[in-house]
Amino acid sequence: MQRTLPAMGIGYVHIRELGGYRGGYGNYTRTQEFKQGLKELMKLAREKSSAIMCVESYPSACHRRFIAKELKKRKWKAVHIVGKGKQQTL
């Protein structure tokens, strides 16, 4: 993706602090590391349309649900694309 997306005019940024589902991710959202990653994501999203991607199709089984929950607390809206033309909010 790091090579393919820019070739199509799409920017790619990996925010390590938000990536990868792990046991205890709910607790992880309280760490300074997570908060810094979320801050970086919000900064990017203020500047450009942004998407969070993961190999897991459904946000209910993915770390994206925790990110969306934290964004919602900060008055942001997260829309999950779960298939062609299908959206879901948690």
PDB file of N, CA and C in Angstrom:
ATOM      1  N   MET A   1       0.814  -1.190   0.000  1.00  0.00           N
ATOM      2  CA  MET A   1       0.000   0.000   0.000  1.00  0.00           C
ATOM      3  C   MET A   1       0.860   1.257   0.000  1.00  0.00           C
ATOM      4  N   GLN A   2       1.986   1.204   0.663  1.00  0.00           N
ATOM      5  CA  GLN A   2       2.840   2.386   0.737  1.00  0.00           C
ATOM      6  C   GLN A   2       3.324   2.827  -0.636  1.00  0.00           C
ATOM      7  N   ARG A   3       3.431   1.904  -1.574  1.00  0.00           N
ATOM      8  CA  ARG A   3       3.848   2.245  -2.932  1.00  0.00           C
ATOM      9  C   ARG A   3       2.654   2.431  -3.855  1.00  0.00           C
ATOM     10  N   THR A   4       1.668   1.580  -3.720  1.00  0.00           N
ATOM     11  CA  THR A   4       0.530   1.567  -4.633  1.00  0.00           C
ATOM     12  C   THR A   4      -0.365   2.791  -4.488  1.00  0.00           C
ATOM     13  N   LEU A   5      -0.745   3.137  -3.272  1.00  0.00           N
ATOM     14  CA  LEU A   5      -1.677   4.253  -3.070  1.00  0.00           C
ATOM     15  C   LEU A   5      -1.131   5.583  -3.589  1.00  0.00           C
ATOM     16  N   PRO A   6       0.106   5.972  -3.248  1.00  0.00           N
ATOM     17  CA  PRO A   6       0.617   7.240  -3.784  1.00  0.00           C
ATOM     18  C   PRO A   6       0.652   7.277  -5.314  1.00  0.00           C
ATOM     19  N   ALA A   7       0.882   6.136  -5.942  1.00  0.00           N
ATOM     20  CA  ALA A   7       0.883   6.077  -7.407  1.00  0.00           C
ATOM     21  C   ALA A   7      -0.495   6.397  -7.978  1.00  0.00           C
ATOM     22  N   MET A   8      -1.542   6.229  -7.151  1.00  0.00           N
ATOM     23  CA  MET A   8      -2.910   6.540  -7.570  1.00  0.00           C
ATOM     24  C   MET A   8      -3.379   7.891  -7.028  1.00  0.00           C
ATOM     25  N   GLY A   9      -2.446   8.657  -6.461  1.00  0.00           N
ATOM     26  CA  GLY A   9      -2.801   9.978  -5.947  1.00  0.00           C
ATOM     27  C   GLY A   9      -3.443   9.954  -4.571  1.00  0.00           C
ATOM     28  N   ILE A  10      -3.274   8.855  -3.849  1.00  0.00           N
ATOM     29  CA  ILE A  10      -3.841   8.718  -2.506  1.00  0.00           C
ATOM     30  C   ILE A  10      -2.696   8.683  -1.503  1.00  0.00           C
ATOM     31  N   GLY A  11      -2.752   9.569  -0.523  1.00  0.00           N
ATOM     32  CA  GLY A  11      -1.719   9.592   0.506  1.00  0.00           C
ATOM     33  C   GLY A  11      -1.867   8.414   1.461  1.00  0.00           C
ATOM     34  N   TYR A  12      -0.754   7.995   2.046  1.00  0.00           N
ATOM     35  CA  TYR A  12      -0.768   6.898   3.009  1.00  0.00           C
ATOM     36  C   TYR A  12       0.095   7.285   4.195  1.00  0.00           C
ATOM     37  N   VAL A  13      -0.468   7.186   5.387  1.00  0.00           N
ATOM     38  CA  VAL A  13       0.271   7.458   6.614  1.00  0.00           C
ATOM     39  C   VAL A  13      -0.005   6.312   7.579  1.00  0.00           C
ATOM     40  N   HIS A  14       1.041   5.710   8.088  1.00  0.00           N
ATOM     41  CA  HIS A  14       0.878   4.658   9.095  1.00  0.00           C
ATOM     42  C   HIS A  14       1.038   5.302  10.466  1.00  0.00           C
ATOM     43  N   ILE A  15       0.010   5.201  11.297  1.00  0.00           N
ATOM     44  CA  ILE A  15       0.087   5.719  12.659  1.00  0.00           C
ATOM     45  C   ILE A  15       0.254   4.512  13.578  1.00  0.00           C
ATOM     46  N   ARG A  16       1.492   4.220  13.879  1.00  0.00           N
ATOM     47  CA  ARG A  16       1.850   3.031  14.649  1.00  0.00           C
ATOM     48  C   ARG A  16       1.097   2.944  15.974  1.00  0.00           C
ATOM     49  N   GLU A  17       0.868   4.084  16.610  1.00  0.00           N
ATOM     50  CA  GLU A  17       0.226   4.103  17.925  1.00  0.00           C
ATOM     51  C   GLU A  17      -1.231   3.630  17.889  1.00  0.00           C
ATOM     52  N   LEU A  18      -1.841   3.626  16.714  1.00  0.00           N
ATOM     53  CA  LEU A  18      -3.233   3.188  16.597  1.00  0.00           C
ATOM     54  C   LEU A  18      -3.370   1.801  16.001  1.00  0.00           C
ATOM     55  N   GLY A  19      -2.324   1.268  15.439  1.00  0.00           N
ATOM     56  CA  GLY A  19      -2.425   0.048  14.656  1.00  0.00           C
ATOM     57  C   GLY A  19      -2.432  -1.230  15.457  1.00  0.00           C
ATOM     58  N   GLY A  20      -3.015  -2.229  14.841  1.00  0.00           N
ATOM     59  CA  GLY A  20      -2.943  -3.580  15.351  1.00  0.00           C
ATOM     60  C   GLY A  20      -3.806  -3.880  16.555  1.00  0.00           C
ATOM     61  N   TYR A  21      -4.754  -4.769  16.349  1.00  0.00           N
ATOM     62  CA  TYR A  21      -5.590  -5.204  17.464  1.00  0.00           C
ATOM     63  C   TYR A  21      -4.732  -6.005  18.426  1.00  0.00           C
ATOM     64  N   ARG A  22      -4.923  -5.769  19.683  1.00  0.00           N
ATOM     65  CA  ARG A  22      -4.187  -6.494  20.724  1.00  0.00           C
ATOM     66  C   ARG A  22      -5.130  -6.741  21.891  1.00  0.00           C
ATOM     67  N   GLY A  23      -4.853  -7.732  22.666  1.00  0.00           N
ATOM     68  CA  GLY A  23      -5.640  -7.945  23.873  1.00  0.00           C
ATOM     69  C   GLY A  23      -5.529  -6.718  24.765  1.00  0.00           C
ATOM     70  N   GLY A  24      -6.617  -6.313  25.355  1.00  0.00           N
ATOM     71  CA  GLY A  24      -6.580  -5.151  26.229  1.00  0.00           C
ATOM     72  C   GLY A  24      -6.570  -3.820  25.508  1.00  0.00           C
ATOM     73  N   TYR A  25      -7.023  -3.790  24.245  1.00  0.00           N
ATOM     74  CA  TYR A  25      -6.991  -2.531  23.483  1.00  0.00           C
ATOM     75  C   TYR A  25      -7.844  -1.464  24.159  1.00  0.00           C
ATOM     76  N   GLY A  26      -8.945  -1.865  24.801  1.00  0.00           N
ATOM     77  CA  GLY A  26      -9.775  -0.895  25.521  1.00  0.00           C
ATOM     78  C   GLY A  26      -8.970  -0.164  26.582  1.00  0.00           C
ATOM     79  N   ASN A  27      -8.161  -0.900  27.329  1.00  0.00           N
ATOM     80  CA  ASN A  27      -7.280  -0.277  28.325  1.00  0.00           C
ATOM     81  C   ASN A  27      -6.188   0.543  27.654  1.00  0.00           C
ATOM     82  N   TYR A  28      -5.707   0.061  26.525  1.00  0.00           N
ATOM     83  CA  TYR A  28      -4.652   0.763  25.787  1.00  0.00           C
ATOM     84  C   TYR A  28      -5.101   2.162  25.368  1.00  0.00           C
ATOM     85  N   THR A  29      -6.409   2.349  25.131  1.00  0.00           N
ATOM     86  CA  THR A  29      -6.896   3.669  24.704  1.00  0.00           C
ATOM     87  C   THR A  29      -6.673   4.737  25.768  1.00  0.00           C
ATOM     88  N   ARG A  30      -6.352   4.339  26.986  1.00  0.00           N
ATOM     89  CA  ARG A  30      -6.102   5.309  28.057  1.00  0.00           C
ATOM     90  C   ARG A  30      -4.634   5.716  28.152  1.00  0.00           C
ATOM     91  N   THR A  31      -3.789   5.111  27.327  1.00  0.00           N
ATOM     92  CA  THR A  31      -2.360   5.419  27.406  1.00  0.00           C
ATOM     93  C   THR A  31      -2.012   6.685  26.629  1.00  0.00           C
ATOM     94  N   GLN A  32      -0.896   7.267  27.004  1.00  0.00           N
ATOM     95  CA  GLN A  32      -0.409   8.460  26.310  1.00  0.00           C
ATOM     96  C   GLN A  32      -0.056   8.138  24.860  1.00  0.00           C
ATOM     97  N   GLU A  33       0.459   6.937  24.635  1.00  0.00           N
ATOM     98  CA  GLU A  33       0.827   6.513  23.279  1.00  0.00           C
ATOM     99  C   GLU A  33      -0.400   6.527  22.364  1.00  0.00           C
ATOM    100  N   PHE A  34      -1.499   5.919  22.813  1.00  0.00           N
ATOM    101  CA  PHE A  34      -2.729   5.914  22.018  1.00  0.00           C
ATOM    102  C   PHE A  34      -3.229   7.337  21.795  1.00  0.00           C
ATOM    103  N   LYS A  35      -3.262   8.125  22.849  1.00  0.00           N
ATOM    104  CA  LYS A  35      -3.770   9.501  22.744  1.00  0.00           C
ATOM    105  C   LYS A  35      -2.959  10.318  21.745  1.00  0.00           C
ATOM    106  N   GLN A  36      -1.652  10.087  21.700  1.00  0.00           N
ATOM    107  CA  GLN A  36      -0.811  10.784  20.726  1.00  0.00           C
ATOM    108  C   GLN A  36      -1.171  10.352  19.306  1.00  0.00           C
ATOM    109  N   GLY A  37      -1.388   9.062  19.095  1.00  0.00           N
ATOM    110  CA  GLY A  37      -1.798   8.571  17.780  1.00  0.00           C
ATOM    111  C   GLY A  37      -3.143   9.125  17.361  1.00  0.00           C
ATOM    112  N   LEU A  38      -4.082   9.188  18.291  1.00  0.00           N
ATOM    113  CA  LEU A  38      -5.406   9.735  18.002  1.00  0.00           C
ATOM    114  C   LEU A  38      -5.306  11.218  17.652  1.00  0.00           C
ATOM    115  N   LYS A  39      -4.454  11.922  18.364  1.00  0.00           N
ATOM    116  CA  LYS A  39      -4.229  13.349  18.087  1.00  0.00           C
ATOM    117  C   LYS A  39      -3.686  13.535  16.668  1.00  0.00           C
ATOM    118  N   GLU A  40      -2.759  12.668  16.273  1.00  0.00           N
ATOM    119  CA  GLU A  40      -2.198  12.729  14.919  1.00  0.00           C
ATOM    120  C   GLU A  40      -3.277  12.453  13.869  1.00  0.00           C
ATOM    121  N   LEU A  41      -4.120  11.450  14.127  1.00  0.00           N
ATOM    122  CA  LEU A  41      -5.216  11.127  13.210  1.00  0.00           C
ATOM    123  C   LEU A  41      -6.168  12.311  13.060  1.00  0.00           C
ATOM    124  N   MET A  42      -6.536  12.936  14.165  1.00  0.00           N
ATOM    125  CA  MET A  42      -7.465  14.069  14.104  1.00  0.00           C
ATOM    126  C   MET A  42      -6.851  15.250  13.354  1.00  0.00           C
ATOM    127  N   LYS A  43      -5.553  15.451  13.525  1.00  0.00           N
ATOM    128  CA  LYS A  43      -4.873  16.526  12.789  1.00  0.00           C
ATOM    129  C   LYS A  43      -4.945  16.256  11.290  1.00  0.00           C
ATOM    130  N   LEU A  44      -4.649  15.035  10.885  1.00  0.00           N
ATOM    131  CA  LEU A  44      -4.723  14.670   9.468  1.00  0.00           C
ATOM    132  C   LEU A  44      -6.145  14.819   8.935  1.00  0.00           C
ATOM    133  N   ALA A  45      -7.126  14.388   9.722  1.00  0.00           N
ATOM    134  CA  ALA A  45      -8.524  14.424   9.286  1.00  0.00           C
ATOM    135  C   ALA A  45      -9.051  15.853   9.166  1.00  0.00           C
ATOM    136  N   ARG A  46      -8.470  16.779   9.900  1.00  0.00           N
ATOM    137  CA  ARG A  46      -8.855  18.191   9.747  1.00  0.00           C
ATOM    138  C   ARG A  46      -8.372  18.742   8.405  1.00  0.00           C
ATOM    139  N   GLU A  47      -7.284  18.188   7.907  1.00  0.00           N
ATOM    140  CA  GLU A  47      -6.660  18.681   6.682  1.00  0.00           C
ATOM    141  C   GLU A  47      -7.189  17.986   5.428  1.00  0.00           C
ATOM    142  N   LYS A  48      -7.515  16.690   5.533  1.00  0.00           N
ATOM    143  CA  LYS A  48      -7.913  15.909   4.354  1.00  0.00           C
ATOM    144  C   LYS A  48      -8.905  14.830   4.753  1.00  0.00           C
ATOM    145  N   SER A  49      -9.698  14.388   3.792  1.00  0.00           N
ATOM    146  CA  SER A  49     -10.551  13.223   4.036  1.00  0.00           C
ATOM    147  C   SER A  49      -9.654  12.060   4.420  1.00  0.00           C
ATOM    148  N   SER A  50     -10.047  11.318   5.442  1.00  0.00           N
ATOM    149  CA  SER A  50      -9.170  10.275   5.976  1.00  0.00           C
ATOM    150  C   SER A  50      -9.926   8.974   6.198  1.00  0.00           C
ATOM    151  N   ALA A  51      -9.183   7.885   6.169  1.00  0.00           N
ATOM    152  CA  ALA A  51      -9.757   6.563   6.414  1.00  0.00           C
ATOM    153  C   ALA A  51      -8.799   5.756   7.277  1.00  0.00           C
ATOM    154  N   ILE A  52      -9.365   4.931   8.134  1.00  0.00           N
ATOM    155  CA  ILE A  52      -8.589   3.983   8.929  1.00  0.00           C
ATOM    156  C   ILE A  52      -8.830   2.617   8.296  1.00  0.00           C
ATOM    157  N   MET A  53      -7.758   1.906   8.025  1.00  0.00           N
ATOM    158  CA  MET A  53      -7.905   0.622   7.342  1.00  0.00           C
ATOM    159  C   MET A  53      -7.405  -0.517   8.223  1.00  0.00           C
ATOM    160  N   CYS A  54      -7.991  -1.687   7.990  1.00  0.00           N
ATOM    161  CA  CYS A  54      -7.585  -2.884   8.714  1.00  0.00           C
ATOM    162  C   CYS A  54      -7.957  -4.107   7.881  1.00  0.00           C
ATOM    163  N   VAL A  55      -7.312  -5.197   8.133  1.00  0.00           N
ATOM    164  CA  VAL A  55      -7.623  -6.439   7.434  1.00  0.00           C
ATOM    165  C   VAL A  55      -8.981  -6.990   7.881  1.00  0.00           C
ATOM    166  N   GLU A  56      -9.410  -6.682   9.093  1.00  0.00           N
ATOM    167  CA  GLU A  56     -10.696  -7.154   9.622  1.00  0.00           C
ATOM    168  C   GLU A  56     -11.836  -6.394   8.958  1.00  0.00           C
ATOM    169  N   SER A  57     -12.792  -7.112   8.406  1.00  0.00           N
ATOM    170  CA  SER A  57     -13.907  -6.485   7.686  1.00  0.00           C
ATOM    171  C   SER A  57     -14.865  -5.728   8.592  1.00  0.00           C
ATOM    172  N   TYR A  58     -15.190  -6.314   9.720  1.00  0.00           N
ATOM    173  CA  TYR A  58     -16.230  -5.725  10.562  1.00  0.00           C
ATOM    174  C   TYR A  58     -15.640  -5.014  11.777  1.00  0.00           C
ATOM    175  N   PRO A  59     -15.999  -3.752  11.956  1.00  0.00           N
ATOM    176  CA  PRO A  59     -15.438  -2.972  13.058  1.00  0.00           C
ATOM    177  C   PRO A  59     -15.775  -3.536  14.434  1.00  0.00           C
ATOM    178  N   SER A  60     -16.861  -4.271  14.557  1.00  0.00           N
ATOM    179  CA  SER A  60     -17.231  -4.836  15.853  1.00  0.00           C
ATOM    180  C   SER A  60     -16.225  -5.887  16.331  1.00  0.00           C
ATOM    181  N   ALA A  61     -15.394  -6.390  15.413  1.00  0.00           N
ATOM    182  CA  ALA A  61     -14.376  -7.385  15.756  1.00  0.00           C
ATOM    183  C   ALA A  61     -12.970  -6.825  15.561  1.00  0.00           C
ATOM    184  N   CYS A  62     -12.855  -5.504  15.573  1.00  0.00           N
ATOM    185  CA  CYS A  62     -11.594  -4.855  15.203  1.00  0.00           C
ATOM    186  C   CYS A  62     -11.265  -3.701  16.148  1.00  0.00           C
ATOM    187  N   HIS A  63     -10.004  -3.329  16.184  1.00  0.00           N
ATOM    188  CA  HIS A  63      -9.583  -2.197  17.007  1.00  0.00           C
ATOM    189  C   HIS A  63     -10.194  -0.880  16.541  1.00  0.00           C
ATOM    190  N   ARG A  64     -10.704  -0.834  15.308  1.00  0.00           N
ATOM    191  CA  ARG A  64     -11.324   0.407  14.816  1.00  0.00           C
ATOM    192  C   ARG A  64     -12.500   0.827  15.688  1.00  0.00           C
ATOM    193  N   ARG A  65     -13.168  -0.136  16.307  1.00  0.00           N
ATOM    194  CA  ARG A  65     -14.314   0.230  17.156  1.00  0.00           C
ATOM    195  C   ARG A  65     -13.864   1.064  18.350  1.00  0.00           C
ATOM    196  N   PHE A  66     -12.694   0.777  18.880  1.00  0.00           N
ATOM    197  CA  PHE A  66     -12.169   1.553  20.002  1.00  0.00           C
ATOM    198  C   PHE A  66     -11.760   2.955  19.550  1.00  0.00           C
ATOM    199  N   ILE A  67     -11.160   3.027  18.376  1.00  0.00           N
ATOM    200  CA  ILE A  67     -10.772   4.331  17.828  1.00  0.00           C
ATOM    201  C   ILE A  67     -12.021   5.164  17.574  1.00  0.00           C
ATOM    202  N   ALA A  68     -13.044   4.550  16.977  1.00  0.00           N
ATOM    203  CA  ALA A  68     -14.297   5.266  16.704  1.00  0.00           C
ATOM    204  C   ALA A  68     -14.946   5.757  17.992  1.00  0.00           C
ATOM    205  N   LYS A  69     -14.921   4.932  19.012  1.00  0.00           N
ATOM    206  CA  LYS A  69     -15.504   5.319  20.307  1.00  0.00           C
ATOM    207  C   LYS A  69     -14.784   6.535  20.885  1.00  0.00           C
ATOM    208  N   GLU A  70     -13.465   6.535  20.800  1.00  0.00           N
ATOM    209  CA  GLU A  70     -12.690   7.668  21.315  1.00  0.00           C
ATOM    210  C   GLU A  70     -12.914   8.919  20.469  1.00  0.00           C
ATOM    211  N   LEU A  71     -13.061   8.745  19.163  1.00  0.00           N
ATOM    212  CA  LEU A  71     -13.367   9.892  18.301  1.00  0.00           C
ATOM    213  C   LEU A  71     -14.738  10.467  18.646  1.00  0.00           C
ATOM    214  N   LYS A  72     -15.699   9.598  18.879  1.00  0.00           N
ATOM    215  CA  LYS A  72     -17.056  10.045  19.218  1.00  0.00           C
ATOM    216  C   LYS A  72     -17.053  10.859  20.511  1.00  0.00           C
ATOM    217  N   LYS A  73     -16.264  10.453  21.485  1.00  0.00           N
ATOM    218  CA  LYS A  73     -16.142  11.204  22.744  1.00  0.00           C
ATOM    219  C   LYS A  73     -15.662  12.631  22.487  1.00  0.00           C
ATOM    220  N   ARG A  74     -14.927  12.791  21.390  1.00  0.00           N
ATOM    221  CA  ARG A  74     -14.363  14.101  21.040  1.00  0.00           C
ATOM    222  C   ARG A  74     -15.200  14.812  19.972  1.00  0.00           C
ATOM    223  N   LYS A  75     -16.433  14.345  19.779  1.00  0.00           N
ATOM    224  CA  LYS A  75     -17.408  14.953  18.856  1.00  0.00           C
ATOM    225  C   LYS A  75     -17.079  14.740  17.386  1.00  0.00           C
ATOM    226  N   TRP A  76     -16.350  13.682  17.070  1.00  0.00           N
ATOM    227  CA  TRP A  76     -16.076  13.303  15.695  1.00  0.00           C
ATOM    228  C   TRP A  76     -17.055  12.201  15.307  1.00  0.00           C
ATOM    229  N   LYS A  77     -17.297  12.065  14.033  1.00  0.00           N
ATOM    230  CA  LYS A  77     -18.172  11.002  13.535  1.00  0.00           C
ATOM    231  C   LYS A  77     -17.334  10.006  12.741  1.00  0.00           C
ATOM    232  N   ALA A  78     -17.495   8.735  13.061  1.00  0.00           N
ATOM    233  CA  ALA A  78     -16.812   7.674  12.322  1.00  0.00           C
ATOM    234  C   ALA A  78     -17.861   6.847  11.593  1.00  0.00           C
ATOM    235  N   VAL A  79     -17.672   6.667  10.309  1.00  0.00           N
ATOM    236  CA  VAL A  79     -18.554   5.837   9.496  1.00  0.00           C
ATOM    237  C   VAL A  79     -17.725   4.648   9.023  1.00  0.00           C
ATOM    238  N   HIS A  80     -18.195   3.461   9.319  1.00  0.00           N
ATOM    239  CA  HIS A  80     -17.475   2.245   8.951  1.00  0.00           C
ATOM    240  C   HIS A  80     -17.987   1.735   7.613  1.00  0.00           C
ATOM    241  N   ILE A  81     -17.085   1.542   6.679  1.00  0.00           N
ATOM    242  CA  ILE A  81     -17.426   0.967   5.379  1.00  0.00           C
ATOM    243  C   ILE A  81     -17.230  -0.538   5.525  1.00  0.00           C
ATOM    244  N   VAL A  82     -18.321  -1.273   5.437  1.00  0.00           N
ATOM    245  CA  VAL A  82     -18.263  -2.719   5.689  1.00  0.00           C
ATOM    246  C   VAL A  82     -18.506  -3.549   4.437  1.00  0.00           C
ATOM    247  N   GLY A  83     -18.591  -2.906   3.319  1.00  0.00           N
ATOM    248  CA  GLY A  83     -18.793  -3.589   2.053  1.00  0.00           C
ATOM    249  C   GLY A  83     -19.130  -2.562   0.994  1.00  0.00           C
ATOM    250  N   LYS A  84     -19.155  -2.979  -0.228  1.00  0.00           N
ATOM    251  CA  LYS A  84     -19.447  -2.064  -1.326  1.00  0.00           C
ATOM    252  C   LYS A  84     -20.816  -1.419  -1.107  1.00  0.00           C
ATOM    253  N   GLY A  85     -20.802  -0.117  -0.903  1.00  0.00           N
ATOM    254  CA  GLY A  85     -22.038   0.628  -0.706  1.00  0.00           C
ATOM    255  C   GLY A  85     -22.686   0.434   0.659  1.00  0.00           C
ATOM    256  N   LYS A  86     -22.011  -0.241   1.587  1.00  0.00           N
ATOM    257  CA  LYS A  86     -22.578  -0.497   2.915  1.00  0.00           C
ATOM    258  C   LYS A  86     -21.792   0.255   3.981  1.00  0.00           C
ATOM    259  N   GLN A  87     -22.528   0.907   4.875  1.00  0.00           N
ATOM    260  CA  GLN A  87     -21.901   1.646   5.967  1.00  0.00           C
ATOM    261  C   GLN A  87     -22.530   1.226   7.284  1.00  0.00           C
ATOM    262  N   GLN A  88     -21.787   1.468   8.355  1.00  0.00           N
ATOM    263  CA  GLN A  88     -22.254   1.118   9.690  1.00  0.00           C
ATOM    264  C   GLN A  88     -21.667   2.113  10.674  1.00  0.00           C
ATOM    265  N   THR A  89     -22.451   2.512  11.657  1.00  0.00           N
ATOM    266  CA  THR A  89     -21.909   3.305  12.758  1.00  0.00           C
ATOM    267  C   THR A  89     -22.098   2.498  14.031  1.00  0.00           C
ATOM    268  N   LEU A  90     -21.177   2.643  14.943  1.00  0.00           N
ATOM    269  CA  LEU A  90     -21.259   1.900  16.215  1.00  0.00           C
ATOM    270  C   LEU A  90     -21.653   2.839  17.320  1.00  0.00           C
TER     271      LEU A  90
END
